[in-house]
Coordinates of N, CA and C in Angstrom, one line a residue:
X400 N 0.8 -1.2 0.0 CA 0.0 0.0 0.0 C 0.9 1.2 0.0
X401 N 0.6 2.2 -0.8 CA 1.3 3.4 -0.9 C 1.2 4.2 0.4
X402 N 2.2 5.0 0.7 CA 2.2 5.8 1.9 C 1.3 7.1 1.5
X403 N 0.2 7.2 2.2 CA -0.7 8.3 2.0 C -0.2 9.5 2.8
X404 N 0.0 10.7 2.2 CA 0.4 11.9 2.9 C -0.8 12.7 3.3
X405 N -2.0 12.2 3.2 CA -3.2 12.9 3.6 C -3.4 13.0 5.1
X406 N -3.1 11.9 5.8 CA -3.2 11.8 7.2 C -1.9 11.5 7.9
X407 N -1.2 12.5 8.4 CA 0.1 12.4 8.9 C 0.1 12.8 10.4
X408 N 1.1 12.2 11.1 CA 1.3 12.7 12.5 C 2.9 12.7 12.7
X409 N 3.3 13.6 13.5 CA 4.8 13.9 13.6 C 5.3 13.4 14.9
X410 N 6.4 12.7 14.9 CA 7.1 12.3 16.1 C 8.4 13.1 16.2
X411 N 8.7 13.6 17.3 CA 9.9 14.4 17.5 C 10.9 13.7 18.3
X412 N 12.2 13.5 17.8 CA 13.2 12.9 18.6 C 14.2 13.9 19.0
X413 N 14.4 14.1 20.3 CA 15.4 15.1 20.8 C 16.8 14.6 20.5
X414 N 17.6 15.5 20.0 CA 19.0 15.2 19.7 C 19.9 15.7 20.9
X415 N 21.1 15.2 20.9 CA 22.0 15.5 22.0 C 22.4 17.0 22.1
X416 N 22.2 17.7 21.0 CA 22.5 19.2 21.0 C 21.2 20.0 21.3
X417 N 20.2 19.3 21.7 CA 18.9 19.8 22.1 C 18.1 20.3 21.0
X418 N 18.5 20.1 19.8 CA 17.6 20.3 18.6 C 16.7 19.1 18.5
X419 N 15.8 19.1 17.5 CA 14.8 18.1 17.3 C 14.8 17.5 15.9
X420 N 14.8 16.2 15.8 CA 14.6 15.5 14.5 C 13.1 15.3 14.4
X421 N 12.5 15.8 13.3 CA 11.0 15.6 13.1 C 10.8 14.5 12.1
X422 N 10.0 13.6 12.4 CA 9.7 12.5 11.5 C 8.2 12.4 11.4
X423 N 7.7 12.6 10.1 CA 6.3 12.4 9.8 C 6.0 11.0 9.5
X424 N 4.9 10.5 10.0 CA 4.4 9.1 9.8 C 3.0 9.1 9.3
X425 N 2.6 8.0 8.7 CA 1.3 7.9 8.1 C 0.3 7.2 9.1
X426 N -0.9 7.6 9.2 CA -1.8 7.0 10.1 C -2.2 5.6 9.5
X427 N -2.2 5.4 8.2 CA -2.5 4.1 7.6 C -1.4 3.8 6.6
X428 N -1.2 2.5 6.4 CA -0.2 2.0 5.4 C 0.5 0.8 5.9
X429 N 1.6 0.5 5.1 CA 2.3 -0.7 5.4 C 3.4 -0.4 6.5
X430 N 4.3 -1.4 6.7 CA 5.3 -1.3 7.8 C 6.2 -0.1 7.6
X431 N 6.4 0.4 6.4 CA 7.3 1.5 6.1 C 6.8 2.9 6.5
X432 N 5.5 2.9 6.9 CA 4.8 4.2 7.1 C 5.0 4.8 8.5
X433 N 5.6 4.0 9.4 CA 5.8 4.4 10.8 C 7.2 4.2 11.2
X434 N 7.5 4.9 12.3 CA 8.9 4.7 12.9 C 8.8 3.6 13.9
X435 N 9.7 2.6 13.7 CA 9.8 1.5 14.6 C 10.9 1.7 15.6
X436 N 10.7 1.1 16.8 CA 11.7 1.3 17.9 C 13.1 1.0 17.5
X437 N 13.3 -0.1 16.7 CA 14.6 -0.5 16.3 C 15.3 0.6 15.5
X438 N 14.5 1.3 14.7 CA 15.1 2.5 14.0 C 15.6 3.6 14.9
X439 N 14.8 3.9 15.9 CA 15.2 4.9 16.8 C 16.5 4.5 17.6
X440 N 16.6 3.3 18.0 CA 17.7 2.7 18.7 C 19.0 2.9 17.8
X441 N 18.9 2.5 16.5 CA 20.0 2.6 15.6 C 20.4 4.1 15.4
X442 N 19.4 5.0 15.2 CA 19.6 6.4 14.9 C 20.3 7.0 16.1
X443 N 19.9 6.7 17.3 CA 20.5 7.3 18.5 C 21.9 6.7 18.7
X444 N 22.1 5.5 18.4 CA 23.5 4.9 18.4 C 24.4 5.6 17.5
X445 N 23.9 5.8 16.3 CA 24.7 6.6 15.3 C 25.1 8.0 15.9
X446 N 24.1 8.6 16.5 CA 24.4 9.9 17.0 C 25.5 10.0 18.1
X447 N 25.4 9.1 19.1 CA 26.3 9.2 20.2 C 27.7 8.8 19.7
X448 N 27.8 7.8 18.8 CA 29.1 7.3 18.4 C 29.7 8.2 17.4
X449 N 28.9 8.8 16.5 CA 29.5 9.7 15.5 C 30.0 11.0 16.2
X450 N 29.2 11.5 17.2 CA 29.6 12.7 17.9 C 30.9 12.5 18.7
X451 N 31.0 11.3 19.3 CA 32.2 10.9 20.0 C 33.4 10.8 19.1
X452 N 33.2 10.2 17.9 CA 34.3 10.1 16.9 C 34.7 11.5 16.4
X453 N 33.7 12.4 16.2 CA 34.1 13.7 15.7 C 34.9 14.5 16.8
X454 N 34.6 14.2 18.0 CA 35.3 14.9 19.1 C 36.6 14.2 19.5
X455 N 36.9 13.1 18.8 CA 38.1 12.2 19.1 C 38.0 11.7 20.5
X456 N 36.8 11.3 20.9 CA 36.6 10.8 22.2 C 35.9 9.4 22.1
X457 N 36.4 8.4 22.8 CA 35.7 7.1 22.9 C 35.0 7.0 24.2
X458 N 33.7 6.7 24.1 CA 32.9 6.5 25.3 C 33.5 5.4 26.2
X459 N 33.6 5.7 27.5 CA 34.1 4.6 28.4 C 33.3 3.3 28.3
X460 N 34.0 2.2 28.2 CA 33.4 0.9 28.2 C 33.1 0.5 26.8
X461 N 33.4 1.3 25.8 CA 33.1 0.9 24.4 C 34.3 0.4 23.7
X462 N 34.2 -0.4 22.7 CA 35.3 -0.9 21.9 C 35.4 -0.2 20.6
X463 N 36.6 -0.3 20.0 CA 36.8 0.5 18.8 C 35.8 0.2 17.7
X464 N 35.4 -1.1 17.6 CA 34.5 -1.5 16.5 C 33.1 -0.8 16.6
X465 N 32.8 -0.2 17.8 CA 31.5 0.5 18.0 C 31.6 1.9 17.4
X466 N 32.8 2.4 17.1 CA 32.9 3.7 16.6 C 32.4 3.8 15.2
X467 N 31.5 4.9 14.9 CA 30.9 5.0 13.6 C 31.1 6.5 13.2
X468 N 32.3 6.8 12.7 CA 32.5 8.2 12.2 C 31.7 8.4 10.9
X469 N 30.9 9.4 10.8 CA 30.1 9.6 9.6 C 30.4 10.9 8.8
X470 N 31.2 11.8 9.4 CA 31.5 13.0 8.6 C 32.1 12.7 7.3
X471 N 31.5 13.2 6.2 CA 32.0 13.0 4.8 C 32.0 11.5 4.4
X472 N 31.3 10.7 5.0 CA 31.2 9.3 4.6 C 29.9 9.1 3.7
X473 N 29.9 8.0 2.9 CA 28.8 7.7 2.1 C 28.0 6.6 2.7
X474 N 26.7 6.8 2.7 CA 25.7 5.8 3.4 C 24.6 5.5 2.5
X475 N 24.2 4.3 2.4 CA 22.9 3.8 1.8 C 22.1 3.2 2.9
X476 N 20.8 3.7 3.0 CA 19.9 3.1 4.0 C 18.9 2.2 3.1
X477 N 18.7 1.0 3.5 CA 17.8 0.1 2.9 C 16.5 0.1 3.6
X478 N 15.4 -0.1 2.9 CA 14.1 -0.2 3.6 C 13.8 1.0 4.5
X479 N 14.1 2.2 4.0 CA 14.2 3.4 4.9 C 12.8 3.7 5.5
X480 N 11.7 3.5 4.7 CA 10.4 3.9 5.2 C 10.3 5.4 5.4
X481 N 10.3 5.9 6.7 CA 10.3 7.3 7.0 C 11.6 8.0 6.7
X482 N 12.7 7.2 6.8 CA 14.0 7.7 6.5 C 14.7 8.2 7.8
X483 N 14.2 7.9 8.9 CA 14.8 8.5 10.2 C 16.2 8.2 10.4
X484 N 16.7 6.9 10.1 CA 18.1 6.6 10.4 C 19.0 7.3 9.4
X485 N 18.6 7.3 8.1 CA 19.5 7.9 7.1 C 19.5 9.4 7.3
X486 N 18.4 10.0 7.7 CA 18.4 11.5 8.0 C 19.3 11.8 9.2
X487 N 19.3 10.9 10.2 CA 20.2 11.1 11.3 C 21.6 11.1 10.8
X488 N 22.0 10.2 9.9 CA 23.3 10.1 9.4 C 23.7 11.4 8.7
X489 N 22.7 12.0 7.9 CA 22.9 13.2 7.2 C 23.1 14.4 8.2
X490 N 22.4 14.4 9.3 CA 22.6 15.4 10.3 C 24.0 15.3 10.9
X491 N 24.6 14.1 10.9 CA 25.9 13.9 11.4 C 27.0 14.1 10.4
X492 N 26.6 14.6 9.2 CA 27.6 14.9 8.2 C 27.8 14.0 7.1
X493 N 27.1 12.9 7.0 CA 27.2 11.9 5.9 C 26.5 12.3 4.6
X494 N 26.9 11.8 3.5 CA 26.1 11.9 2.3 C 25.3 10.6 2.1
X495 N 24.0 10.7 2.2 CA 23.2 9.6 2.4 C 22.2 9.4 1.2
X496 N 22.0 8.2 0.8 CA 20.8 7.9 -0.1 C 19.9 7.0 0.7
X497 N 18.7 7.5 1.1 CA 17.7 6.7 1.8 C 16.8 6.0 0.7
X498 N 16.7 4.7 0.8 CA 16.0 4.0 -0.3 C 14.8 3.2 0.2
X499 N 13.9 3.0 -0.6 CA 12.7 2.1 -0.4 C 12.0 2.0 -1.7
X500 N 10.8 1.4 -1.6 CA 10.0 1.3 -2.8 C 9.5 2.7 -3.2
X501 N 9.1 2.8 -4.4 CA 8.7 4.1 -5.0 C 7.6 4.8 -4.2
X502 N 6.7 4.0 -3.6 CA 5.5 4.6 -2.9 C 5.9 5.3 -1.6
X503 N 7.1 5.0 -1.1 CA 7.6 5.6 0.1 C 8.4 6.9 -0.1
X504 N 8.8 7.1 -1.4 CA 9.7 8.3 -1.7 C 9.0 9.6 -1.3
X505 N 7.7 9.9 -1.5 CA 7.2 11.1 -1.1 C 7.3 11.4 0.4
X506 N 7.1 10.3 1.2 CA 7.2 10.4 2.7 C 8.6 10.7 3.1
X507 N 9.6 10.0 2.4 CA 11.0 10.3 2.7 C 11.4 11.7 2.3
X508 N 10.9 12.2 1.2 CA 11.2 13.5 0.7 C 10.7 14.6 1.7
X509 N 9.4 14.3 2.2 CA 8.9 15.2 3.2 C 9.7 15.3 4.4
X510 N 10.2 14.2 4.9 CA 11.0 14.2 6.2 C 12.4 14.8 5.9
X511 N 12.9 14.6 4.7 CA 14.2 15.3 4.4 C 14.0 16.8 4.5
X512 N 12.9 17.3 3.9 CA 12.6 18.7 3.8 C 12.4 19.3 5.2
X513 N 11.7 18.5 6.1 CA 11.4 19.0 7.4 C 12.7 19.1 8.3
X514 N 13.7 18.4 7.9 CA 14.9 18.4 8.7 C 16.1 19.1 8.0
X515 N 15.8 19.8 6.9 CA 16.9 20.3 6.0 C 17.8 21.2 6.8
X516 N 17.3 22.0 7.7 CA 18.1 23.0 8.4 C 19.1 22.3 9.4
X517 N 18.9 21.0 9.7 CA 19.8 20.3 10.6 C 20.8 19.4 9.8
X518 N 20.5 19.1 8.6 CA 21.3 18.2 7.8 C 22.6 18.9 7.4
X519 N 23.7 18.3 7.9 CA 25.1 18.8 7.6 C 25.7 18.2 6.4
X520 N 25.2 17.0 6.0 CA 25.7 16.4 4.8 C 24.8 16.6 3.7
X521 N 24.5 15.5 3.0 CA 23.5 15.5 1.9 C 22.6 14.2 2.0
X522 N 21.3 14.4 1.9 CA 20.4 13.3 2.0 C 19.4 13.4 0.8
X523 N 19.3 12.3 0.1 CA 18.3 12.2 -1.0 C 17.6 10.9 -0.9
X524 N 16.3 10.9 -1.4 CA 15.5 9.7 -1.4 C 15.5 9.1 -2.7
X525 N 15.7 7.8 -2.8 CA 15.8 7.0 -4.0 C 15.0 5.8 -4.0
X526 N 14.6 5.3 -5.1 CA 13.8 4.0 -5.2 C 14.9 2.9 -5.4
X527 N 14.7 1.9 -4.6 CA 15.5 0.7 -4.7 C 14.7 -0.5 -4.3
X528 N 14.4 -1.4 -5.2 CA 13.7 -2.7 -4.9 C 14.8 -3.7 -4.7
X529 N 14.7 -4.4 -3.6 CA 15.7 -5.4 -3.3 C 15.8 -6.5 -4.3
X530 N 17.0 -6.9 -4.6 CA 17.2 -8.0 -5.6 C 17.4 -7.5 -7.0
X531 N 17.2 -6.2 -7.2 CA 17.3 -5.6 -8.6 C 18.7 -4.9 -8.7
X532 N 19.0 -4.4 -9.9 CA 20.3 -3.8 -10.2 C 20.6 -2.7 -9.2
X533 N 21.8 -2.7 -8.6 CA 22.3 -1.7 -7.7 C 23.4 -0.8 -8.3
X534 N 23.6 -0.9 -9.6 CA 24.7 -0.2 -10.3 C 24.7 1.3 -10.0
X535 N 23.5 1.9 -9.9 CA 23.4 3.3 -9.7 C 23.8 3.8 -8.3
X536 N 24.0 2.8 -7.4 CA 24.4 3.1 -6.0 C 25.9 2.8 -5.8
X537 N 26.6 2.4 -6.8 CA 28.0 2.3 -6.7 C 28.7 3.6 -7.0
X538 N 30.0 3.8 -6.5 CA 30.8 2.8 -5.8 C 30.3 2.4 -4.5
X539 N 30.8 1.3 -3.9 CA 30.4 0.8 -2.7 C 30.4 1.9 -1.6
X540 N 29.3 2.0 -0.8 CA 29.3 3.0 0.2 C 30.1 2.6 1.4
X541 N 30.5 3.7 2.2 CA 31.2 3.4 3.5 C 30.3 2.6 4.4
X542 N 29.0 2.9 4.4 CA 28.1 2.3 5.4 C 26.8 1.9 4.6
X543 N 26.3 0.7 5.0 CA 24.9 0.3 4.7 C 24.2 0.2 6.0
X544 N 23.0 0.8 6.1 CA 22.3 0.8 7.4 C 20.8 0.4 7.1
X545 N 20.3 -0.4 8.0 CA 18.9 -0.7 7.9 C 18.4 -1.2 9.2
X546 N 17.1 -1.0 9.5 CA 16.5 -1.4 10.7 C 15.3 -2.3 10.5
X547 N 15.1 -3.4 11.3 CA 14.1 -4.4 11.1 C 14.2 -4.9 9.7
X548 N 13.2 -4.7 8.8 CA 13.2 -5.1 7.4 C 12.9 -6.6 7.2
X549 N 13.1 -7.4 8.2 CA 12.8 -8.8 8.1 C 11.4 -9.1 8.5
X550 N 10.4 -8.9 7.5 CA 9.0 -9.0 7.8 C 8.4 -10.2 7.0
X551 N 8.9 -10.3 5.8 CA 8.2 -11.2 4.8 C 9.1 -12.2 4.3
X552 N 8.6 -13.5 4.1 CA 9.4 -14.6 3.6 C 10.0 -14.2 2.2
X553 N 9.1 -13.6 1.4 CA 9.5 -13.4 0.0 C 10.6 -12.3 -0.2
X554 N 10.8 -11.5 0.8 CA 11.8 -10.4 0.7 C 13.1 -10.8 1.3
X555 N 13.2 -12.0 1.9 CA 14.5 -12.3 2.6 C 15.6 -12.5 1.6
X556 N 15.5 -13.3 0.6 CA 16.6 -13.5 -0.3 C 16.9 -12.2 -1.1
X557 N 15.9 -11.5 -1.6 CA 16.3 -10.2 -2.3 C 17.1 -9.2 -1.4
X558 N 16.7 -9.2 -0.1 CA 17.5 -8.3 0.8 C 18.9 -8.8 1.0
X559 N 19.1 -10.1 1.1 CA 20.4 -10.6 1.2 C 21.2 -10.3 0.0
X560 N 20.6 -10.5 -1.2 CA 21.3 -10.2 -2.4 C 21.7 -8.8 -2.5
X561 N 20.8 -7.9 -2.1 CA 21.1 -6.4 -2.2 C 22.3 -6.1 -1.3
X562 N 22.2 -6.5 0.0 CA 23.3 -6.3 0.9 C 24.6 -6.8 0.4
X563 N 24.6 -8.0 -0.2 CA 25.9 -8.6 -0.7 C 26.4 -7.8 -1.9
X564 N 25.5 -7.3 -2.7 CA 26.0 -6.6 -3.9 C 26.5 -5.2 -3.6
X565 N 25.9 -4.6 -2.6 CA 26.2 -3.2 -2.3 C 27.5 -3.1 -1.4
X566 N 27.7 -4.2 -0.6 CA 28.9 -4.1 0.3 C 30.2 -4.4 -0.3
X567 N 31.1 -3.5 -0.3 CA 32.5 -3.7 -0.7 C 33.3 -4.2 0.5
X568 N 34.6 -4.4 0.2 CA 35.5 -5.0 1.2 C 35.6 -4.1 2.4
X569 N 35.4 -2.7 2.3 CA 35.6 -1.8 3.4 C 34.2 -1.3 3.9
X570 N 33.1 -1.8 3.3 CA 31.8 -1.3 3.8 C 31.4 -1.9 5.1
X571 N 31.0 -1.1 6.0 CA 30.4 -1.5 7.3 C 28.9 -1.5 7.2
X572 N 28.3 -2.7 7.6 CA 26.9 -2.8 7.5 C 26.3 -2.8 8.9
X573 N 25.4 -2.0 9.2 CA 24.7 -1.9 10.5 C 23.3 -2.2 10.4
X574 N 22.8 -3.2 11.2 CA 21.4 -3.6 11.1 C 20.9 -3.7 12.6
X575 N 19.8 -3.0 12.8 CA 19.1 -3.1 14.1 C 17.8 -3.8 13.9
X576 N 17.4 -4.6 14.9 CA 16.2 -5.4 14.8 C 15.6 -5.7 16.1
X577 N 14.3 -5.7 16.2 CA 13.6 -6.1 17.5 C 13.3 -7.6 17.4
X578 N 13.5 -8.3 18.4 CA 13.2 -9.7 18.5 C 11.7 -9.9 18.3
X579 N 11.3 -10.7 17.4 CA 9.8 -10.9 17.1 C 9.5 -12.3 17.7
X580 N 8.3 -12.4 18.2 CA 7.8 -13.7 18.8 C 6.6 -14.3 18.1
X581 N 6.1 -13.6 17.1 CA 4.9 -14.1 16.4 C 5.2 -14.7 15.1
X582 N 4.3 -15.6 14.6 CA 4.4 -16.2 13.3 C 5.8 -16.7 13.0
X583 N 6.2 -16.4 11.7 CA 7.5 -16.9 11.3 C 8.6 -15.9 11.4
X584 N 8.4 -14.8 12.1 CA 9.4 -13.8 12.3 C 10.6 -14.2 13.0
X585 N 10.6 -15.0 14.1 CA 11.8 -15.5 14.7 C 12.7 -16.3 13.7
X586 N 12.0 -17.2 12.9 CA 12.7 -18.0 12.0 C 13.3 -17.2 10.9
X587 N 12.6 -16.2 10.4 CA 13.2 -15.3 9.3 C 14.4 -14.6 9.8
X588 N 14.4 -14.1 11.0 CA 15.5 -13.4 11.6 C 16.7 -14.3 11.7
X589 N 16.4 -15.5 12.2 CA 17.5 -16.5 12.4 C 18.1 -16.9 11.1
X590 N 17.3 -17.1 10.1 CA 17.8 -17.4 8.7 C 18.6 -16.3 8.1
X591 N 18.2 -15.1 8.3 CA 18.9 -14.0 7.8 C 20.3 -13.9 8.4
X592 N 20.4 -14.0 9.7 CA 21.7 -13.9 10.4 C 22.6 -15.1 9.9
X593 N 22.0 -16.3 9.9 CA 22.8 -17.5 9.4 C 23.3 -17.3 8.0
X594 N 22.5 -16.8 7.1 CA 22.9 -16.6 5.7 C 24.0 -15.5 5.6
X595 N 23.9 -14.4 6.3 CA 24.8 -13.3 6.2 C 26.2 -13.7 6.8
X596 N 26.2 -14.6 7.7 CA 27.5 -15.1 8.3 C 28.4 -15.8 7.3
X597 N 27.8 -16.3 6.3 CA 28.6 -17.0 5.3 C 29.6 -16.1 4.6
X598 N 29.3 -14.9 4.4 CA 30.2 -14.0 3.7 C 30.7 -12.8 4.6
X599 N 30.0 -12.6 5.7 CA 30.3 -11.4 6.6 C 30.7 -11.8 8.0
X600 N 31.6 -11.1 8.6 CA 31.8 -11.2 10.0 C 30.6 -10.5 10.7
X601 N 30.1 -11.0 11.8 CA 28.9 -10.4 12.4 C 29.2 -10.3 13.9
X602 N 29.1 -9.0 14.4 CA 29.4 -8.7 15.8 C 28.2 -7.9 16.3
X603 N 27.8 -8.2 17.6 CA 26.7 -7.5 18.2 C 27.3 -6.3 19.0
X604 N 26.7 -5.1 18.8 CA 27.1 -4.0 19.6 C 26.6 -4.2 21.0
X605 N 27.4 -4.1 22.0 CA 27.0 -4.3 23.4 C 25.9 -3.3 23.8
X606 N 25.0 -3.8 24.6 CA 24.0 -2.9 25.1 C 24.5 -1.6 25.7
X607 N 25.6 -1.7 26.5 CA 26.1 -0.6 27.1 C 26.9 0.4 26.2
X608 N 27.0 0.0 24.9 CA 27.5 1.0 23.9 C 26.4 1.7 23.2
X609 N 25.1 1.3 23.4 CA 24.0 2.0 22.8 C 23.6 3.2 23.7
X610 N 22.7 4.0 23.2 CA 22.3 5.2 23.9 C 21.7 4.7 25.3
X611 N 22.0 5.4 26.4 CA 21.6 4.9 27.7 C 20.0 5.0 27.9
X612 N 19.4 5.8 27.1 CA 17.9 5.9 27.2 C 17.2 5.1 26.1
X613 N 17.8 5.2 24.9 CA 17.2 4.6 23.7 C 17.8 3.2 23.4
X614 N 17.5 2.3 24.3 CA 17.9 0.9 24.1 C 17.0 0.0 24.8
X615 N 17.0 -1.3 24.5 CA 16.1 -2.3 25.1 C 16.8 -3.6 24.9
X616 N 16.6 -4.5 25.8 CA 17.2 -5.8 25.8 C 16.7 -6.7 24.6
X617 N 15.5 -6.4 24.0 CA 15.0 -7.1 22.9 C 15.3 -6.4 21.6
X618 N 16.1 -5.4 21.6 CA 16.5 -4.7 20.3 C 18.0 -4.8 20.2
X619 N 18.4 -5.3 19.1 CA 19.9 -5.6 18.8 C 20.4 -4.8 17.7
X620 N 21.7 -4.4 17.8 CA 22.4 -3.7 16.7 C 23.5 -4.6 16.3
X621 N 23.6 -5.0 15.1 CA 24.7 -5.9 14.6 C 25.6 -5.1 13.6
X622 N 26.9 -5.3 13.7 CA 27.8 -4.7 12.8 C 28.4 -5.8 12.0
X623 N 28.4 -5.6 10.7 CA 28.8 -6.7 9.7 C 29.8 -6.1 8.8
X624 N 30.8 -6.9 8.4 CA 31.7 -6.5 7.4 C 32.2 -7.8 6.6
X625 N 32.3 -7.5 5.3 CA 32.7 -8.7 4.4 C 34.0 -9.3 4.9
X626 N 34.0 -10.7 4.9 CA 35.2 -11.4 5.3 C 36.3 -11.1 4.3
X627 N 37.5 -11.1 4.8 CA 38.7 -10.6 4.1 C 39.0 -11.4 2.8
X628 N 38.6 -12.7 2.9 CA 39.0 -13.5 1.7 C 38.0 -13.3 0.6
X629 N 36.9 -12.6 0.8 CA 36.0 -12.3 -0.3 C 36.2 -11.0 -0.9
X630 N 36.4 -11.0 -2.2 CA 36.6 -9.7 -2.9 C 35.3 -9.0 -3.2
X631 N 35.4 -7.7 -3.6 CA 34.2 -7.0 -4.0 C 33.5 -7.8 -5.1
X632 N 32.2 -7.8 -5.0 CA 31.4 -8.4 -6.1 C 31.4 -7.6 -7.4
X633 N 31.4 -6.3 -7.2 CA 31.2 -5.4 -8.3 C 32.1 -4.2 -8.0
X634 N 32.8 -3.7 -9.1 CA 33.5 -2.4 -8.9 C 34.8 -2.5 -8.1

C-alpha cells in the first residue's frame, strides 16, 4: 500500500545538541509508514558514536568497533520507510541515499525537507527494490544501514542479495532489529543472520554501547563486514 500523505502525524526525537529531528508518519499504510523502535535505537546509536568520533573521544566501556565516524562518509539506507536513520546520518555529516519502494519516496522527501536545516551532509530519497540492479548506487558506500526489514518470507533473499551486492570490502553494515515472537518472524531473523554469516563477520554492539535511554534488551544492533577472503562483487 502506498504511503498516504493525507493523514500524517509527527514524532519528534530530541538530539544531543537539544535540537529536534522531526519524523512524519502515516496513520495508515504498510510497515514502512511508521517509525519502529529499532530504527530509533540505531539512529541514536549513530548519533552518540558519531559525535564521540568527531570529538576524538571514545565513550568509556566501548570498543573501537563500535565507533561510527560519519562526517564526509557515504551511506545507503535500505528499507528506509520514513528515513529516520538515514536522516540522522545526514545530520551527522554523511552523504546519504535513503532508499525504499517508490511509494515511500514522497514520505521520505517530506521528512528530508522538514529536517533540512539540521542536515550537515547530503540526504536524498531514491527508489531501490531489493534484488534488482544496484549499479546506480556504486561505488560501494562506506556504510549500509537498515532497521528491522525482516518481515516477509518473499523479501528475505532479495534483501540478502542487495546487501551482498552493495557491500564492498571496506563497507560496514549496521542492522538493528527487534526480536519478534509471532508467526515466522523469529525463523526469518535466524535465517537472515545465518545466511549473512557465510560472507560477513557479524558482531553485536553491546547494550552498554547503545544510547543509555534509547535501548532495550530485545532490540539488537549488529555490525557486519565482508570477510577478508571475499573480494568485492562489483567495482
